[in-house]
Amino acid sequence: MINTIIKQTNMLYKSCCRLFLLFAAVAFTLNTNAQKNASTEAKINALIKKMTLEEKVNMIHASSFFTSGGVSRLGIPKLVLSDGPHAVRSDTGTYLPVGTCLAATWNPKLGYEFGSVLGSEANFHGKDVILGPGINIIRSPLNGRNFEYESEDPYLVSRMVVGYINGVQDQGISACVKHFAVNNMETNRFNVNVNLTERALREIYLPGFKAAVTEANVNTLMGSYNKVRGQWASQNSYLLNQILKKEWGFKGFVMSDWGAVHNTIEAIWNGCDLEMGTDLNQRPHRDYSKFFMGDTVVNLVRSGRIDESVINEKVRRILYVMFKTNMIDGVRKKGESNTKAHQQTALKVAEEGIVLLKNDNKILPLSSSVKTIAVIGFNAERKQAMGGGSSQAKAFYEVTPIEGLRNAGGNKINITYNQGYKIERGATADDLLIMQAAEAASKADVAIVVGGWTHGFNYSVWSDNAYDAEGYDKPDMHMPFGQDELIKAVLKANPKTVVVLMGGGPIDMTQWINNVPAILQAWYPGMEGGNALAKIIFGQVNPSGKLPMTFPKILEDAPSQKLGITSKDLMQLYYTDDIYVGYRYFDTYKVEPQFAFGHGLSYTTFEYSNLKIQAGKKNTTITFTLKNTGSVPGAEVAQVYVKQEKSTLPRPEKELKAFEKIFLQPGDSKLVKIVLDENAFHYYNDIENKWVMENGVYDIMIGASSRKIKLNGKVKL
Ligand code: GLC
């Protein structure tokens, strides 16, 4: 008995010690952080005190195309910036898959890995800020930069952007979330004015940015070119001062997009902290002090028109980021470029981001009986890295689809290649190329057509951009270069045809989709894209990608076309599609898409069962069982959609409010538990101008896509 008491006393004593040590550690850390912040604050104040007005102004505008001004006298370095969202543009290195491919993985952990690679490569190349992620909502299928962005759904954007930014910034590099805000088309991007309701702004277009600021503590943000409600976005008091800095408490700094500052007073007063890229029409030497936020500001402060404290605030924000990333008083990580590990991340993102859209009679993965494959289509051999505009990448290497298939097929499979179509401005169906392709297909066990969009023509000539490229929108959704004719001819020659689509978004498939047994959406899958695609086609990888955007059957079905309004002079956009973006429109207005948001097939099957919903004081807990009922390992993205049955203001048919990507061995199952907080139920009442969560009944839908609902439940709040 005595021994038991002694033993228990000892255990109690040990756990008290552990608890004390834990508290001490937490207290120490908090204290250290508080001390660190206080000392950083003091250091910033001390520096500002020492700076002349000219030195302060020198910091708030560019000193070259990709650097800000520094103050060498005081040991304040220039900021070195570099594009772009999926590679360090200025140097040869790792070329990651594009934003839509990353989003199609629905895997926030991969977002973190993706960001880590980018941060490490930026360190290696001596950069301080990587100009990404680009997260503008994919509102129209035609936007030329959709490939760089992520999704039509604000919740998916928010989850993926947090991982990406944390990955970059844990490397000691600043991310730059862009383009703030509502920059969803490229036509007239420098001047177009976007009109939209407060509700659409808050519920659809801002949540990704809000998550970047309030959850990932992004260090920098880039204002966009367009106007919002009549005021330039990079000098927009409501967006920058009121929402970003006041409501969200953003502590970093706002840079303009390149040439997005239009006058001094608005830029200074309305929240722009760093003016980049203004075109002074000076060649070859630019006098950067002539920027809007240059000498003019010195004169305005000297003449008392602007109080110096306004300039101090901008300098303070820039110095805050410099201290936070150890640019002053600190040791920076060395970083690495194009390592095996970085290449593996590029491969993994491509493997998990490529989406299996259709797979009739399980033609995929190709069986071992397939001995000859006819690969057809220019996109099978075309390198994409240098395309797209400012997001271009000098890839260390790029494995194209034909190379990937040959790597995987080895000498066991005879793989032929035919170009099938030309990528030239205005090119139409080429009868000779099509005849040769059909001939090859007729002699093969299987034909694989690799087509889709392109980043344009001559990548090094910006004016030669088109389709998936900055500065341009697609003219329509039709397949360019006569690809429809090519696919139909190949199908006729060999019904066993797989279509692989590359590009940043949907394409009109209506002319051939009913006869094509299998379709893969490959986006622009980065330097390892060809290997990832081949591994999926041959079954070494089980696809798990899900569409981050709706694929309409035809352009006319898209809400931006159906409900949105563009002025005749193309200078005014009215987002009269409002909150009905993507599946929010297709499901509410009962329009059948070609492929639904969240859609993606697997080589295995999954069973959903046993949904339980528990409403708590603050949170609602959902549990259900997911089982891999097939014969191969695989991953499923279980999606949670919510619908308020009766609401004061109209709400969409469903809204994505949670998801989880679950990897399961054949026969295994997992009890999935998801907790919904009030963010899953509230909406923005823009009559009362506040977020509201109304009592009542909410439908909870668990789906394998927004249209493949597997389990239904209700909760009363
Ligand atoms: C471009 C782009 C922006 C890019 C910047 C610097 O115009 O809009 O995304 O980061 O200029 O190249």
XYZ file of C-alpha atoms and ligand atoms in Angstrom:
729
model
C 0.000 0.000 0.000
C 2.752 2.388 1.114
C 4.709 1.588 -2.064
C 1.673 2.409 -4.194
C 1.267 5.763 -2.489
C 4.979 6.536 -2.904
C 4.796 5.514 -6.576
C 1.746 7.668 -7.248
C 3.312 10.606 -5.386
C 6.406 10.242 -7.516
C 4.341 10.168 -10.740
C 2.380 13.223 -9.581
C 5.632 15.050 -8.794
C 7.090 14.206 -12.239
C 3.972 15.378 -14.102
C 3.958 18.620 -12.091
C 7.586 19.182 -13.072
C 6.765 18.496 -16.731
C 3.820 20.912 -16.554
C 5.963 23.573 -14.924
C 8.662 23.179 -17.572
C 6.034 23.418 -20.311
C 4.586 26.613 -18.875
C 8.068 27.987 -18.423
C 8.925 27.213 -22.048
C 5.711 28.823 -23.308
C 6.234 31.861 -21.085
C 9.831 32.138 -22.227
C 8.847 31.928 -25.905
C 6.057 34.481 -25.554
C 8.355 36.709 -23.618
C 11.122 36.296 -26.172
C 8.731 37.066 -29.007
C 7.402 40.081 -27.143
C 10.947 41.219 -26.422
C 11.935 40.587 -30.024
C 8.973 42.593 -31.327
C 9.664 45.400 -28.884
C 13.302 45.487 -29.871
C 12.416 45.379 -33.577
C 9.969 48.225 -32.992
C 12.703 50.154 -31.212
C 15.219 49.442 -33.966
C 12.739 50.608 -36.622
C 12.007 53.788 -34.704
C 15.715 54.433 -34.235
C 16.384 53.961 -37.950
C 13.518 56.226 -38.993
C 14.798 58.886 -36.618
C 18.193 58.822 -38.309
C 16.834 58.926 -41.870
C 16.566 62.094 -43.904
C 13.297 62.751 -45.747
C 15.045 62.030 -49.056
C 16.239 58.657 -47.746
C 12.712 57.749 -46.619
C 11.240 58.686 -49.996
C 13.975 56.739 -51.704
C 12.618 53.584 -50.012
C 9.040 53.907 -51.246
C 9.711 53.637 -54.966
C 11.728 51.383 -57.239
C 15.461 51.778 -57.759
C 15.418 49.400 -60.769
C 12.879 47.162 -62.498
C 12.925 44.601 -59.683
C 14.431 46.440 -56.694
C 13.221 49.049 -54.221
C 15.437 51.829 -52.866
C 17.736 51.159 -49.906
C 19.733 53.413 -47.572
C 23.271 52.054 -47.599
C 24.439 54.769 -45.134
C 22.243 53.106 -42.496
C 22.668 49.515 -43.602
C 19.185 49.317 -45.081
C 19.404 47.067 -48.183
C 17.342 47.289 -51.347
C 14.530 44.776 -51.609
C 15.215 42.346 -54.450
C 11.957 41.107 -55.982
C 11.361 38.317 -58.487
C 8.432 36.752 -60.252
C 6.632 34.487 -60.146
C 4.076 32.171 -58.708
C 5.627 28.890 -59.880
C 9.362 29.576 -60.358
C 12.079 32.162 -59.696
C 11.732 33.871 -63.071
C 15.099 35.597 -63.192
C 17.239 32.481 -63.027
C 17.409 28.902 -64.253
C 15.924 26.537 -61.723
C 12.947 24.479 -60.677
C 9.823 24.937 -62.809
C 6.863 23.947 -60.657
C 3.374 23.201 -61.994
C 1.133 26.241 -62.387
C -1.373 27.488 -59.785
C -4.417 25.667 -61.165
C -2.489 22.372 -61.029
C -1.504 23.005 -57.415
C -5.111 23.866 -56.537
C -6.317 20.711 -58.325
C -4.360 18.624 -55.784
C -6.730 19.893 -53.023
C -3.750 19.159 -50.756
C -2.754 22.101 -48.501
C 0.330 20.170 -47.318
C 1.558 20.148 -50.913
C 0.893 23.877 -50.988
C 3.367 24.201 -48.126
C 5.962 22.028 -49.936
C 5.414 24.043 -53.134
C 6.026 27.302 -51.236
C 9.081 25.867 -49.490
C 10.709 25.032 -52.827
C 9.984 28.514 -54.136
C 11.370 30.143 -50.984
C 14.498 28.029 -51.031
C 15.155 28.786 -54.701
C 14.565 32.496 -54.051
C 17.112 32.407 -51.244
C 19.595 30.651 -53.481
C 19.220 33.355 -56.142
C 19.495 36.200 -53.640
C 15.879 37.328 -53.773
C 13.967 38.825 -50.829
C 10.408 38.714 -52.223
C 8.827 36.160 -54.557
C 5.919 37.723 -56.471
C 3.334 35.045 -55.832
C 0.886 33.446 -55.138
C -1.542 34.816 -57.704
C -5.004 34.045 -56.351
C -7.577 36.022 -58.343
C -10.862 34.115 -58.506
C -11.431 32.200 -61.749
C -14.652 33.960 -62.704
C -14.531 33.636 -66.506
C -13.194 30.707 -68.573
C -11.642 33.276 -70.900
C -9.225 35.022 -68.527
C -5.726 34.627 -69.977
C -4.102 34.324 -66.548
C -6.417 31.667 -65.068
C -3.544 29.155 -65.334
C -1.553 31.194 -62.802
C -4.413 31.378 -60.323
C -6.155 28.685 -58.342
C -9.901 28.331 -58.242
C -13.440 29.668 -58.642
C -14.103 28.906 -54.990
C -12.882 31.237 -52.212
C -12.628 28.466 -49.591
C -10.364 26.259 -51.742
C -8.226 29.311 -52.561
C -7.959 30.164 -48.857
C -6.781 26.668 -47.872
C -4.211 26.408 -50.644
C -2.853 29.950 -50.292
C -2.111 29.596 -46.561
C 0.057 26.514 -47.124
C 1.913 28.149 -50.029
C 2.687 31.385 -48.136
C 3.777 29.578 -44.970
C 6.076 27.435 -47.121
C 7.706 30.476 -48.734
C 7.976 32.541 -45.566
C 9.360 29.717 -43.427
C 12.354 29.940 -45.768
C 12.842 33.540 -44.647
C 11.538 34.929 -47.939
C 8.510 37.221 -48.331
C 5.586 36.044 -50.371
C 3.543 38.634 -52.277
C -0.114 37.722 -52.609
C -1.571 39.224 -55.806
C -3.423 40.946 -57.510
C -5.504 42.878 -55.011
C -8.280 42.976 -56.128
C -10.911 41.748 -58.632
C -8.381 41.485 -61.471
C -10.235 38.641 -63.212
C -9.773 39.507 -66.875
C -6.754 40.686 -68.917
C -8.546 42.755 -71.575
C -7.812 46.446 -70.848
C -6.360 45.341 -67.495
C -4.543 48.684 -67.081
C -7.741 50.717 -67.274
C -10.838 48.573 -66.877
C -13.142 49.527 -64.003
C -14.838 46.727 -62.068
C -18.237 47.326 -60.479
C -19.527 44.746 -58.011
C -21.661 44.461 -54.886
C -20.114 44.483 -51.424
C -21.489 40.979 -50.929
C -19.687 39.581 -53.999
C -16.500 41.389 -52.935
C -16.622 40.012 -49.382
C -17.931 36.482 -50.048
C -16.126 35.642 -53.295
C -13.211 37.941 -54.188
C -11.610 38.821 -50.820
C -11.543 35.617 -48.697
C -8.322 34.284 -50.280
C -6.558 37.574 -49.567
C -8.018 37.721 -46.063
C -6.671 34.230 -45.312
C -3.269 35.230 -46.715
C -3.160 38.204 -44.327
C -4.921 36.978 -41.190
C -3.901 33.297 -41.250
C -0.604 33.185 -43.132
C 0.662 36.662 -42.127
C 1.783 37.340 -45.679
C 4.563 39.961 -45.678
C 3.672 41.782 -48.889
C 0.677 42.251 -51.189
C 0.478 43.546 -54.733
C -2.272 45.936 -55.786
C -3.762 45.240 -59.204
C -3.927 47.386 -62.344
C -7.674 47.743 -62.711
C -9.981 50.217 -61.023
C -12.451 49.053 -58.396
C -15.626 51.136 -58.219
C -13.849 53.967 -59.990
C -10.556 54.120 -58.037
C -7.271 52.479 -59.126
C -6.761 49.335 -57.066
C -3.099 50.076 -56.199
C -4.157 53.418 -54.723
C -7.573 52.480 -53.416
C -8.444 53.817 -50.003
C -11.323 51.398 -49.357
C -9.359 48.282 -50.323
C -5.975 49.233 -48.869
C -6.589 51.531 -45.916
C -10.031 50.417 -44.767
C -10.188 46.682 -45.466
C -6.567 45.497 -45.715
C -4.859 47.619 -43.089
C -7.639 48.616 -40.711
C -10.041 45.661 -40.742
C -7.527 42.881 -41.350
C -4.601 44.465 -39.486
C -2.105 43.912 -42.318
C 1.393 44.776 -40.990
C 3.430 44.248 -44.152
C 3.622 46.554 -47.133
C 1.619 47.102 -50.311
C 3.479 47.334 -53.597
C 1.803 48.452 -56.793
C 1.718 46.255 -59.817
C 4.256 47.443 -62.368
C 2.976 50.795 -63.563
C -0.206 50.654 -61.529
C 0.419 53.963 -59.670
C -1.214 56.886 -61.491
C -0.740 59.924 -59.268
C 1.126 61.003 -56.180
C -1.567 62.179 -53.795
C -3.855 59.131 -54.148
C -0.921 56.717 -53.955
C 0.429 58.369 -50.809
C -2.913 58.808 -49.058
C -4.647 55.608 -50.144
C -2.281 52.970 -48.854
C 0.358 52.272 -51.493
C 3.715 51.772 -49.749
C 6.018 50.967 -52.681
C 5.675 52.166 -56.280
C 7.050 49.710 -58.829
C 7.459 49.698 -62.596
C 6.137 53.147 -63.531
C 6.965 53.800 -67.152
C 8.635 57.205 -67.327
C 9.217 56.895 -71.069
C 12.874 57.431 -70.292
C 15.300 55.316 -72.230
C 17.897 54.042 -71.626
C 18.428 55.484 -68.147
C 15.452 55.825 -65.861
C 15.556 58.470 -63.162
C 13.602 56.634 -60.484
C 13.339 59.745 -58.352
C 10.877 60.975 -60.965
C 8.374 58.283 -59.945
C 5.069 59.587 -58.575
C 6.261 58.594 -55.094
C 9.685 60.198 -55.676
C 10.869 63.835 -55.600
C 7.297 65.123 -55.747
C 6.701 63.614 -52.316
C 9.769 65.379 -50.900
C 8.439 68.703 -52.174
C 4.935 68.036 -50.833
C 6.307 67.219 -47.357
C 8.668 70.202 -47.435
C 5.769 72.478 -48.390
C 3.612 71.027 -45.592
C 1.059 69.502 -47.982
C 1.800 66.008 -46.627
C 2.804 65.268 -43.055
C 6.087 63.336 -42.808
C 4.385 60.810 -40.509
C 2.527 59.468 -43.567
C 5.856 58.639 -45.197
C 7.246 57.227 -41.962
C 4.357 54.752 -41.847
C 5.294 53.389 -45.282
C 8.968 53.114 -44.376
C 7.996 51.423 -41.123
C 6.087 48.724 -43.016
C 9.005 48.057 -45.347
C 11.481 47.935 -42.438
C 9.107 45.617 -40.532
C 9.322 43.114 -43.409
C 13.108 43.530 -43.662
C 13.559 42.735 -39.984
C 11.047 39.885 -40.146
C 13.040 38.268 -42.969
C 16.411 38.902 -41.356
C 17.476 41.317 -44.077
C 18.760 43.565 -41.316
C 20.443 42.041 -38.250
C 20.017 38.481 -39.235
C 21.263 35.395 -40.943
C 19.491 34.385 -44.124
C 19.087 30.765 -45.222
C 21.361 29.842 -48.115
C 18.687 28.064 -50.145
C 19.094 25.539 -52.910
C 18.204 25.393 -56.575
C 16.927 22.546 -58.693
C 17.771 19.776 -56.254
C 16.379 16.247 -56.536
C 14.057 17.103 -53.642
C 12.727 20.167 -55.481
C 12.181 18.094 -58.613
C 10.338 15.490 -56.534
C 7.996 18.192 -55.230
C 7.341 19.325 -58.798
C 6.587 15.696 -59.702
C 4.305 15.127 -56.710
C 2.264 18.266 -57.379
C 1.814 17.212 -61.006
C 0.892 13.637 -60.033
C -1.725 14.871 -57.561
C -2.937 17.792 -59.722
C -3.624 16.029 -63.039
C -7.365 15.253 -63.176
C -8.907 12.120 -64.687
C -12.100 13.556 -66.179
C -13.448 10.512 -68.043
C -12.487 6.832 -68.136
C -15.113 4.702 -69.907
C -14.556 0.925 -69.862
C -11.466 1.563 -67.744
C -9.312 2.134 -70.801
C -6.901 3.711 -68.303
C -4.508 2.711 -66.913
C -3.240 1.129 -70.132
C -3.002 -2.619 -69.817
C 0.234 -4.526 -70.352
C -1.254 -5.841 -73.617
C -0.748 -2.398 -75.191
C 2.380 -2.655 -77.327
C 2.097 0.328 -79.654
C 0.955 3.841 -78.761
C 0.449 6.645 -81.280
C 1.112 9.937 -79.506
C -0.374 12.828 -81.440
C -0.447 16.595 -80.892
C 1.997 19.484 -80.709
C 1.447 19.874 -76.959
C 3.044 16.447 -76.525
C 6.421 17.888 -77.478
C 6.020 21.587 -76.747
C 7.888 23.066 -73.800
C 5.627 25.440 -71.840
C 7.938 26.921 -69.191
C 8.810 30.187 -70.936
C 5.201 30.943 -71.838
C 2.485 32.909 -70.108
C 4.099 36.289 -69.488
C 5.625 37.384 -66.166
C 5.126 33.897 -64.657
C 7.559 32.445 -67.219
C 10.280 30.101 -65.971
C 13.790 29.282 -67.171
C 13.336 25.608 -66.404
C 16.473 23.609 -65.654
C 14.724 20.971 -67.756
C 11.145 20.182 -68.772
C 9.952 16.631 -69.394
C 7.299 16.889 -72.119
C 4.458 14.348 -72.416
C 6.151 12.436 -75.271
C 9.424 12.289 -73.281
C 7.576 11.145 -70.178
C 5.733 8.418 -72.079
C 8.954 7.218 -73.686
C 10.737 7.276 -70.302
C 7.973 5.089 -68.844
C 7.387 2.905 -71.894
C 11.058 2.141 -72.311
C 11.817 -0.442 -74.990
C 8.763 -2.516 -74.070
C 6.367 -0.254 -75.952
C 6.676 1.234 -79.416
C 5.670 4.891 -79.131
C 5.232 6.895 -82.342
C 4.741 10.665 -82.525
C 2.845 12.878 -84.965
C 2.514 16.626 -84.583
C -1.154 16.571 -85.627
C -1.578 20.358 -85.561
C 0.414 23.581 -85.780
C 0.655 26.246 -83.062
C 0.665 29.361 -85.221
C -1.497 32.471 -85.160
C -4.574 31.718 -87.240
C -3.588 28.109 -87.993
C -6.522 25.936 -88.992
C -6.836 22.180 -89.473
C -3.829 20.907 -91.436
C -5.082 18.081 -93.648
C -1.684 16.509 -94.181
C -0.820 16.488 -90.469
C -4.263 15.088 -89.649
C -3.984 12.371 -92.275
C -0.562 11.331 -90.971
C -1.872 11.294 -87.401
C -4.903 9.185 -88.321
C -2.647 6.799 -90.204
C -0.423 6.366 -87.144
C -3.484 5.911 -84.882
C -4.889 3.184 -87.127
C -1.689 1.155 -86.659
C -1.512 1.536 -82.865
C -3.226 -0.291 -80.012
C -4.043 3.075 -78.425
C -3.860 6.705 -79.564
C -3.099 9.548 -77.147
C -3.911 13.046 -78.408
C -2.155 15.785 -76.388
C -3.766 19.143 -77.172
C -5.635 21.956 -75.494
C -4.536 25.540 -74.949
C -1.146 27.153 -75.303
C 0.734 30.053 -73.759
C 0.858 31.759 -77.114
C 3.245 31.583 -80.000
C 6.737 33.044 -79.746
C 7.261 33.103 -75.980
C 10.048 35.673 -76.112
C 7.850 38.195 -77.935
C 5.187 39.463 -75.523
C 3.027 40.788 -78.319
C 2.900 37.238 -79.632
C 1.021 36.010 -76.586
C -2.480 34.529 -76.712
C -4.863 32.114 -75.004
C -3.188 31.271 -71.655
C -1.070 34.391 -71.309
C -0.810 37.596 -69.323
C -2.299 40.592 -71.031
C -4.659 38.519 -73.181
C -8.008 36.793 -72.810
C -9.172 33.884 -74.934
C -11.554 34.901 -77.752
C -13.833 31.937 -76.972
C -13.674 28.382 -75.662
C -13.277 26.626 -79.046
C -10.216 24.432 -79.548
C -7.729 26.424 -81.675
C -5.574 25.150 -84.597
C -8.127 22.647 -85.930
C -7.780 20.265 -82.982
C -11.460 19.284 -83.112
C -10.977 17.942 -86.645
C -7.786 16.185 -85.574
C -9.444 14.420 -82.634
C -12.422 13.317 -84.740
C -10.119 11.908 -87.431
C -7.989 10.051 -84.882
C -11.094 8.642 -83.186
C -12.366 7.383 -86.519
C -9.032 5.661 -87.134
C -8.875 4.223 -83.615
C -11.767 4.414 -81.114
C -9.285 3.650 -78.325
C -8.199 7.261 -78.070
C -7.180 9.100 -74.879
C -7.329 12.911 -74.956
C -4.922 14.847 -72.745
C -5.734 18.565 -72.389
C -3.098 21.077 -71.356
C -4.025 24.608 -70.333
C -5.298 26.818 -67.537
C -8.966 26.110 -67.866
C -11.931 24.645 -69.753
C -12.126 24.112 -73.485
C -15.175 23.273 -75.627
C -15.231 19.456 -75.995
C -18.731 19.148 -77.434
C -17.619 18.009 -80.899
C -15.962 14.790 -79.708
C -16.501 14.172 -76.009
C -19.221 11.511 -76.461
C -16.865 9.316 -78.473
C -13.660 9.755 -76.500
C -13.391 7.046 -73.824
C -10.821 8.812 -71.629
C -9.830 12.430 -70.906
C -7.096 13.824 -68.638
C -6.731 17.496 -67.691
C -2.992 18.154 -67.292
C -2.877 21.966 -66.862
C 0.792 23.089 -67.339
C 2.332 20.462 -65.093
C 5.859 21.808 -64.697
C 9.293 20.314 -65.286
C 8.256 16.770 -64.292
C 4.844 16.987 -65.953
C 5.596 14.476 -68.693
C 6.717 11.879 -66.154
C 3.664 12.474 -63.951
C 1.317 12.123 -66.919
C 2.995 8.901 -68.051
C 2.913 7.396 -64.550
C -0.834 8.045 -64.428
C -1.436 6.645 -67.949
C 0.534 3.478 -67.184
C -0.978 3.131 -63.717
C 2.104 3.659 -61.571
C 0.213 6.584 -60.013
C -3.499 6.566 -59.226
C -4.885 10.022 -60.140
C -6.437 12.012 -57.260
C -6.826 15.494 -58.751
C -10.186 17.280 -58.579
C -11.265 20.256 -60.721
C -10.766 23.578 -58.886
C -13.167 25.174 -61.366
C -16.298 24.239 -63.296
C -15.845 23.160 -66.918
C -18.892 24.509 -68.810
C -20.086 22.649 -71.911
C -20.023 25.864 -73.921
C -18.921 29.426 -73.192
C -22.480 30.722 -73.294
C -23.283 28.648 -70.216
C -20.680 30.469 -68.076
C -22.220 32.882 -65.525
C -19.701 35.625 -66.394
C -21.085 35.487 -69.938
C -24.702 34.817 -69.029
C -25.122 37.283 -66.149
C -22.061 39.548 -66.243
C -22.153 42.791 -68.234
C -19.291 44.396 -70.176
C -19.675 47.913 -71.556
C -19.381 48.400 -75.304
C -16.024 50.127 -74.925
C -14.825 47.195 -72.775
C -13.826 49.649 -70.081
C -16.551 48.829 -67.560
C -17.179 45.372 -66.101
C -20.310 44.809 -64.059
C -20.122 41.641 -61.968
C -23.861 41.152 -62.158
C -23.211 37.426 -61.802
C -22.574 38.634 -58.240
C -21.994 35.718 -55.798
C -23.074 33.165 -58.424
C -19.554 32.320 -59.604
C -18.731 28.809 -60.839
C -20.718 25.949 -59.305
C -22.626 28.479 -57.194
C -24.228 29.468 -60.513
C -24.455 26.095 -62.248
C -26.109 24.420 -59.244
C -28.423 27.292 -58.295
C -29.560 27.955 -61.862
C -29.661 24.201 -62.702
C -27.256 24.385 -65.667
C -25.507 21.102 -66.469
C -21.706 21.591 -66.709
C -19.400 19.437 -68.843
C -17.491 18.554 -65.682
C -18.386 19.813 -62.208
C -16.288 21.720 -59.692
C -14.568 19.137 -57.492
C -14.864 16.380 -60.117
C -12.039 13.903 -60.622
C -11.970 10.110 -61.114
C -9.706 7.474 -59.594
C -8.569 3.975 -60.583
C -10.158 2.744 -57.385
C -13.625 3.292 -55.849
C -14.680 4.825 -52.554
C -17.706 4.303 -50.364
C -19.118 6.969 -48.055
C -21.263 5.897 -45.112
C -22.475 6.587 -41.629
C -22.814 10.384 -41.601
C -23.313 11.856 -38.162
C -23.805 15.557 -37.418
C -23.478 17.024 -33.941
C -24.366 20.695 -33.414
C -22.385 22.219 -30.560
C -22.410 25.655 -28.886
C -19.816 27.085 -31.210
C -19.010 24.325 -33.679
C -20.754 21.610 -35.646
C -18.960 18.268 -35.784
C -19.389 15.976 -38.785
C -18.206 12.392 -38.922
C -18.526 9.818 -41.692
C -16.730 6.723 -42.858
C -14.788 6.582 -46.114
C -13.719 3.211 -47.477
C -11.491 2.243 -50.422
C -13.684 -0.425 -51.994
C -11.412 -0.939 -55.016
C -8.271 -2.954 -55.661
C -5.556 -0.267 -55.697
C -4.426 2.376 -53.205
C -5.864 5.817 -53.842
C -6.768 9.215 -52.454
C -10.223 10.750 -52.288
C -11.047 14.425 -51.657
C -14.176 14.354 -49.540
C -15.922 17.723 -49.911
C -18.352 19.298 -47.447
C -20.992 21.629 -48.888
C -23.484 23.680 -46.868
C -26.843 25.143 -47.830
C -29.014 27.398 -45.676
C -32.600 26.311 -46.263
C -34.226 29.710 -45.533
C -32.172 32.929 -45.497
C -33.032 36.623 -45.377
C -30.983 37.288 -48.512
C -30.802 34.700 -51.312
C -27.927 32.238 -51.022
C -26.408 29.711 -53.513
C -27.607 26.101 -53.790
C -24.404 25.031 -52.019
C -21.068 26.393 -50.822
C -17.831 24.493 -50.145
C -16.963 24.875 -46.463
C -14.518 22.039 -45.775
C -12.654 19.215 -47.491
C -10.158 16.520 -46.639
C -7.872 14.505 -48.898
C -7.712 10.939 -47.587
C -5.237 8.300 -48.791
C -6.452 4.696 -48.332
C -5.114 1.235 -49.110
C -7.589 -1.141 -50.806
C -10.138 -2.371 -48.270
C -9.124 0.183 -45.654
C -11.526 2.715 -44.242
C -11.206 5.841 -42.133
C -13.556 7.623 -39.759
C -13.374 11.195 -41.046
C -14.054 13.980 -38.548
C -14.562 17.576 -39.687
C -15.424 20.485 -37.419
C -17.341 23.438 -38.914
C -17.160 26.771 -37.147
C -19.470 29.712 -37.787
C -17.560 30.642 -40.948
C -19.226 27.623 -42.521
C -22.667 29.122 -42.060
C -22.414 32.901 -42.197
C -22.880 35.159 -45.214
C -22.312 38.848 -45.809
C -25.466 40.876 -45.463
C -24.565 43.954 -47.507
C -27.688 45.778 -46.446
C -26.541 45.727 -42.812
C -22.891 45.579 -43.990
C -21.857 42.757 -41.709
C -21.367 38.999 -41.607
C -24.474 37.277 -40.255
C -25.190 33.725 -39.122
C -28.923 33.122 -39.025
C -30.654 30.469 -36.960
C -32.449 27.754 -38.872
C -31.872 24.510 -40.729
C -28.762 23.960 -42.857
C -28.265 21.070 -45.286
C -24.886 19.356 -44.995
C -23.787 17.549 -48.167
C -20.724 15.299 -48.367
C -19.581 14.908 -51.964
C -16.961 13.381 -54.213
C -17.628 16.521 -56.266
C -20.076 19.442 -56.077
C -22.541 17.331 -58.062
C -21.707 13.832 -56.819
C -23.277 14.115 -53.333
C -22.785 10.885 -51.384
C -24.244 11.707 -47.948
C -26.918 14.192 -46.859
C -27.720 15.524 -43.407
C -29.178 18.551 -41.673
C -28.257 20.636 -38.704
C -30.444 23.129 -36.848
C -28.610 26.199 -35.530
C 3.220 42.203 -64.279
C 2.217 41.346 -63.547
C 2.633 40.988 -62.152
C 4.139 40.800 -62.117
C 4.756 42.166 -62.353
C 6.282 42.100 -62.402
O 2.605 43.173 -65.038
O 0.866 41.796 -63.529
O 1.948 39.766 -61.780
O 4.540 40.286 -60.850
O 4.276 42.773 -63.536
O 6.715 41.377 -63.512
